[in-house]
Coordinates of C-alpha atoms and ligand atoms in Angstrom, one line a residue:
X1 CA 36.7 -25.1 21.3
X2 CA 39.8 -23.4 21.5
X3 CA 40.8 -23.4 17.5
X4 CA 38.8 -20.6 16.1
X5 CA 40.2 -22.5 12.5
X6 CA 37.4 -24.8 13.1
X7 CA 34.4 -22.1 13.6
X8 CA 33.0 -21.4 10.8
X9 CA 33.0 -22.1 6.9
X10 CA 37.1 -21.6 6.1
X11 CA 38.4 -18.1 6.4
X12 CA 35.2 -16.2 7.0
X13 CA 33.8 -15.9 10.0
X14 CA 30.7 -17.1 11.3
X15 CA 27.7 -14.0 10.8
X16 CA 24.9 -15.3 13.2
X17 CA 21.4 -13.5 13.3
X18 CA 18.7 -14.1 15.9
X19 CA 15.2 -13.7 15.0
X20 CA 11.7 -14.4 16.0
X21 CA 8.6 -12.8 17.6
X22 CA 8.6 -9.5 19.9
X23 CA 8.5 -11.7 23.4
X24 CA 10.4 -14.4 22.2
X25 CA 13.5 -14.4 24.0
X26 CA 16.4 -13.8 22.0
X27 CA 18.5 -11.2 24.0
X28 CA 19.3 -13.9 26.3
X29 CA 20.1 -16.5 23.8
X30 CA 22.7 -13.6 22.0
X31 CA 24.3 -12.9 25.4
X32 CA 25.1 -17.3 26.1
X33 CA 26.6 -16.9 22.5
X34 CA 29.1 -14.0 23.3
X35 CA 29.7 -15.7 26.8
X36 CA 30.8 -19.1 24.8
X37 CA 32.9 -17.2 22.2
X38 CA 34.5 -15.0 24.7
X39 CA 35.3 -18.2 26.8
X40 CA 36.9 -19.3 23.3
X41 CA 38.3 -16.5 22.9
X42 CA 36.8 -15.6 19.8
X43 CA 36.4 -12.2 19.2
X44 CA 32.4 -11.1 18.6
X45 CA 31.0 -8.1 17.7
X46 CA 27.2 -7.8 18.3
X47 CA 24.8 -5.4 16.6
X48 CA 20.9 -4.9 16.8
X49 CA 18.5 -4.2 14.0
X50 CA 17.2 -1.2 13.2
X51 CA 19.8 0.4 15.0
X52 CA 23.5 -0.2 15.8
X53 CA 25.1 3.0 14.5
X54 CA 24.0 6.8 15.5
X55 CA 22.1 7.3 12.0
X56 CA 20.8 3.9 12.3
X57 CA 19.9 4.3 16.3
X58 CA 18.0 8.1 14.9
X59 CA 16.1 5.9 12.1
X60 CA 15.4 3.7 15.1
X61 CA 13.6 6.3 17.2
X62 CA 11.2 7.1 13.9
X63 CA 10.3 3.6 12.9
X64 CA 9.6 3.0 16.7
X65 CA 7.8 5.7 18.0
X66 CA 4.0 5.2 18.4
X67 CA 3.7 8.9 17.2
X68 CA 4.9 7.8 13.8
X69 CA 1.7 5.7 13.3
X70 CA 0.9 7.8 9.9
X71 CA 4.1 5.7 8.4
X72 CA 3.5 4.1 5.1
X73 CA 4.2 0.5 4.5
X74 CA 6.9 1.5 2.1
X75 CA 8.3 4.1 4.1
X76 CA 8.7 1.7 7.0
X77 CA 10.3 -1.0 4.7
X78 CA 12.8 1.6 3.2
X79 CA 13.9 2.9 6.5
X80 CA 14.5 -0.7 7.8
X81 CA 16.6 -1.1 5.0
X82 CA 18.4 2.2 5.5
X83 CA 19.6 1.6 8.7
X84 CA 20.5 -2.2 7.7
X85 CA 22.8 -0.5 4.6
X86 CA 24.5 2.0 7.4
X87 CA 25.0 -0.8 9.6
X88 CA 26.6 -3.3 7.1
X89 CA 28.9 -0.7 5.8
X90 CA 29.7 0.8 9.4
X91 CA 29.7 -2.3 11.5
X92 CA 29.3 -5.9 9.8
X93 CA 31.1 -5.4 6.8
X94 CA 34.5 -4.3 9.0
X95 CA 34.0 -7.1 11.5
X96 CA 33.7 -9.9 9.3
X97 CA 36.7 -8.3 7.6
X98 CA 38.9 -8.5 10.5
X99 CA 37.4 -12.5 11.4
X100 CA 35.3 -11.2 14.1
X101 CA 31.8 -13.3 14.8
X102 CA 28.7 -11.0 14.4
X103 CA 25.8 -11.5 16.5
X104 CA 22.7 -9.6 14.6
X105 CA 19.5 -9.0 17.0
X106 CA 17.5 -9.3 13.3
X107 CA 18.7 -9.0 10.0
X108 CA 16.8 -9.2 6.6
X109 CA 14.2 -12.3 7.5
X110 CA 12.5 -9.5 10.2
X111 CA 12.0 -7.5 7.3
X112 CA 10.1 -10.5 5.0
X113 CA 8.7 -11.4 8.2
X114 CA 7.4 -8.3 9.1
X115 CA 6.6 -6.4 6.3
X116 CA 6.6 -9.5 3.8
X117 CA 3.7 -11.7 6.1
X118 CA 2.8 -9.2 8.6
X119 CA 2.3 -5.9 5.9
X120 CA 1.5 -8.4 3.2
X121 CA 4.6 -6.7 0.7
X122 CA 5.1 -8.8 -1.9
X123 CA 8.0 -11.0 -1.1
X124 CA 9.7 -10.8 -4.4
X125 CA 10.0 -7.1 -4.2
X126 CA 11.4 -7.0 -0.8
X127 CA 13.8 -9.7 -1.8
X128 CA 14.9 -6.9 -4.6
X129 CA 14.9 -3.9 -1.8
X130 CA 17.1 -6.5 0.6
X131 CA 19.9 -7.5 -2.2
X132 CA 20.1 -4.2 -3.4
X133 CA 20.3 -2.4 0.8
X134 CA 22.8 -5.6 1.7
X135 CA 24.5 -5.5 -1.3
X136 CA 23.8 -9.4 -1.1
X137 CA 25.2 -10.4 2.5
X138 CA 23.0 -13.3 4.1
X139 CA 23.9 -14.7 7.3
X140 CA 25.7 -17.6 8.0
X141 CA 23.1 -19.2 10.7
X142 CA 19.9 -17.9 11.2
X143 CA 18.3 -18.3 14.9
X144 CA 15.0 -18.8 14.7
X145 CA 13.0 -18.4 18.4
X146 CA 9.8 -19.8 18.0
X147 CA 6.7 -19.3 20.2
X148 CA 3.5 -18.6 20.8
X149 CA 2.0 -14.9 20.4
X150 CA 0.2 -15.2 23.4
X151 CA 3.3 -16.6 25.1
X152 CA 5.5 -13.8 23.7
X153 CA 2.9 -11.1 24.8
X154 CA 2.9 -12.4 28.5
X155 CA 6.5 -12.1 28.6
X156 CA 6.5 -8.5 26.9
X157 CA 4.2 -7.4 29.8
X158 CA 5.9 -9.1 32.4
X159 CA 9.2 -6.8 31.2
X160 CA 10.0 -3.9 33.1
X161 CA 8.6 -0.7 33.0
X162 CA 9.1 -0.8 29.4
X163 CA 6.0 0.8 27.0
X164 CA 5.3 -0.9 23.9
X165 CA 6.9 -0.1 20.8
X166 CA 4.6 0.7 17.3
X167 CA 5.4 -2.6 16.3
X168 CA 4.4 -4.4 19.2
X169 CA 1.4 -2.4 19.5
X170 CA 0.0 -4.0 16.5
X171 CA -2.5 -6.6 17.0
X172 CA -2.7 -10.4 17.3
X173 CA -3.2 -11.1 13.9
X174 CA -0.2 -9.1 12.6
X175 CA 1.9 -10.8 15.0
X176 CA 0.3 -14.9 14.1
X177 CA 1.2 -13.8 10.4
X178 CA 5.1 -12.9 11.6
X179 CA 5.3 -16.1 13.4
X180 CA 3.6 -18.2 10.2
X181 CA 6.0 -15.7 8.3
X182 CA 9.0 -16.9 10.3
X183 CA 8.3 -20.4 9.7
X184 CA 7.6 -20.3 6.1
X185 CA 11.0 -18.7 5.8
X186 CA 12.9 -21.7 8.1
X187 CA 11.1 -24.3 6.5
X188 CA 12.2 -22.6 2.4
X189 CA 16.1 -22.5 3.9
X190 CA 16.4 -25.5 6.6
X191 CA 20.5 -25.3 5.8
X192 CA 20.7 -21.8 6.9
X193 CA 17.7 -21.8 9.7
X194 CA 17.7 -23.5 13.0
X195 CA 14.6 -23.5 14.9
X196 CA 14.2 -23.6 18.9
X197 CA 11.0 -24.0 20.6
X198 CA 11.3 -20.9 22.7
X199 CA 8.1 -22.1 24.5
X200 CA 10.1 -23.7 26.7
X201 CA 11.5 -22.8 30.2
X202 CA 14.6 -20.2 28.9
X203 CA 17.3 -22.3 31.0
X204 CA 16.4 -25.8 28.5
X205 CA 15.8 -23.3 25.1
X206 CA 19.5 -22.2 26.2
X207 CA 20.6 -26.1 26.8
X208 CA 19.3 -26.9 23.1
X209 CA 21.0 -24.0 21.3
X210 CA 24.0 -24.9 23.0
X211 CA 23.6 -29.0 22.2
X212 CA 22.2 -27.5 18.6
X213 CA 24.1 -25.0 17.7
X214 CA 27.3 -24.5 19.8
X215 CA 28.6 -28.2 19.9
X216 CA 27.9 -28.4 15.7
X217 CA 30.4 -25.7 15.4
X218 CA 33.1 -26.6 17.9
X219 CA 32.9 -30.0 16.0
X220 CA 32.4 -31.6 19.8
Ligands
TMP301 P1 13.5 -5.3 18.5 O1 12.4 -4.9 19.5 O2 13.7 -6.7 18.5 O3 14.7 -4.5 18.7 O4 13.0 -5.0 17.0 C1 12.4 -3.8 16.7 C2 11.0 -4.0 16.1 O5 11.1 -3.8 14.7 C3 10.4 -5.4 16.3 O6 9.0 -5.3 16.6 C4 10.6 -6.0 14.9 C5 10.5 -4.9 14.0 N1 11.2 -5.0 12.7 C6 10.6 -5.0 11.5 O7 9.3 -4.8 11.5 N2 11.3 -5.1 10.4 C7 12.6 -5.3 10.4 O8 13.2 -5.4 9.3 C8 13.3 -5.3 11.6 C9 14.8 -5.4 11.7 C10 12.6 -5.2 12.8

C-alpha cells in the first residue's frame, strides 16, 4: 500500500471519476478515496464538475441556477464543456503532470449521460464536442454509483437545507433516462467502468469499493 510504483498503469497516475445519479452518494465514496491515498501517502488532488476553478465555479452558478431555465440544450452542453476545458488545463492536466491522483466529482460520461440520454443529443456529436473540449483525456477508472431515482430523490430531500438545483429539478423521467444512460455507458466500457449498487446501506457500498476497487490497485 505503501509503493505508489504499484498504483496505477506505469508512470502515470491514476485519474479516477465518480459518477452517477443526483442522490446517489458519491461525495462520500470520493472522501474514503482521499482518506486511503493520504494514509498511503499518495498525493491526490480532487476537483468537481462543472466547477473547480473561478471561471469554471462562475459557469457553474449559470448552468445551475433555476433562473436559467430558458437555456438551450446546446448552450448547456457547451458550457459543461467550457468549464471541463478550464479545468483540464488549470487543474488535471498539471496534477497528473506532477503524479498526483485526481478524484473528478463527474467528468465527460455526466455529459453523455445527461445531455446524451437525458436531452436526447446525439451521442456521436457529443463524443466530437468531448474530444475536441478534453483534448482526448478519459479517465483511468470510472465510478459508477448506481441507484434507484426514487432512492436518490429521498436522499436529496433528506439533505440539508439545500434547494434543488435546475438539474435536479427536472423530472422522473429525465433522471430514469440518466440512470439507463449510465448503464448503457458501463456496460459499452466494462474495463474502464466499475459499478456499485449504491442502493445499499453507504457503510457496505463503501466496504465494496474498498474490496473492488482499492485492494485491485494496492495489488492486496
Ligand atoms: P453535482 O450536483 O454532482 O455537482 O452536478 C451538477 C449537476 O450537473 C448534476 O445534476 C449533474 C449535471 N451535469 C450535467 O448535466 N452534465 C455534465 O456534463 C455534468 C458534469 C454535470
Amino acid at each position: 500500500m505503501n509503493d505508489p510504483g504499484r498504483l496505477g498503469p506505469s508512470g502515470r497516475a491514476k485519474f479516477v471519476s465518480f459518477e452517477g445519479i443526483d442522490g446517489c452518494g458519491k461525495s462520500t465514496l470520493m472522501e474514503r478515496l482521499a482518506d486511503w491515498l493520504r494514509g498511503a501517502s499518495i498525493a491526490c488532488v480532487r476537483v468537481r464538475e462543472p466547477g473547480g476553478t473561478a471561471i469554471g465555479e462562475k459557469v457553474r452558478r449559470i448552468l445551475l441556477d433555476p433562473a436559467s431555465s430558458e437555456m438551450v440544450g446546446r448552450a448547456e452542453v457547451l458550457l459543461y464543456s467550457a468549464s471541463r476545458a478550464q479545468l483540464i488545463e488549470e487543474v488535471i492536466g498539471p496534477a497528473l503532470e506532477k503524479g498526483a491522483w485526481v478524484l473528478a466529482d463527474r467528468f465527460i460520461d455526466a455529459t453523455f449521460a445527461y445531455q446524451g440520454f437525458g436531452r436526447g443529443f446525439d451521442l456521436e456529436h457529443l463524443q466530437m464536442i468531448q474530444h475536441w473540449a478534453t483534448g482526448g483525456l478519459v479517465p483511468d477508472k470510472t465510478i459508477l454509483l448506481d441507484c434507484g431515482v426514487d432512492l436518490a430523490t429521498s436522499r436529496l430531500c433528506a439533505r440539508d437545507g439545500s434547494t434543488r438545483d435546475r438539474i435536479e429539478r427536472e423530472d422522473r423521467e429525465f433522471h430514469s433516462r440518466v440512470r439507463e444512460g449510465y448503464l448503457a455507458l458501463a456496460r459499452k466500457d466494462p474495463a474502464r467502468f466499475l459499478v456499485l449498487d449504491a442502493s445499499m446501506d453507504l457503510e457496505a457500498v463503501v466496504e465494496d469499493f474498498y474490496n473492488r476497487f482499492w485492494l485491485a490497485q494496492t495489488g492486496k
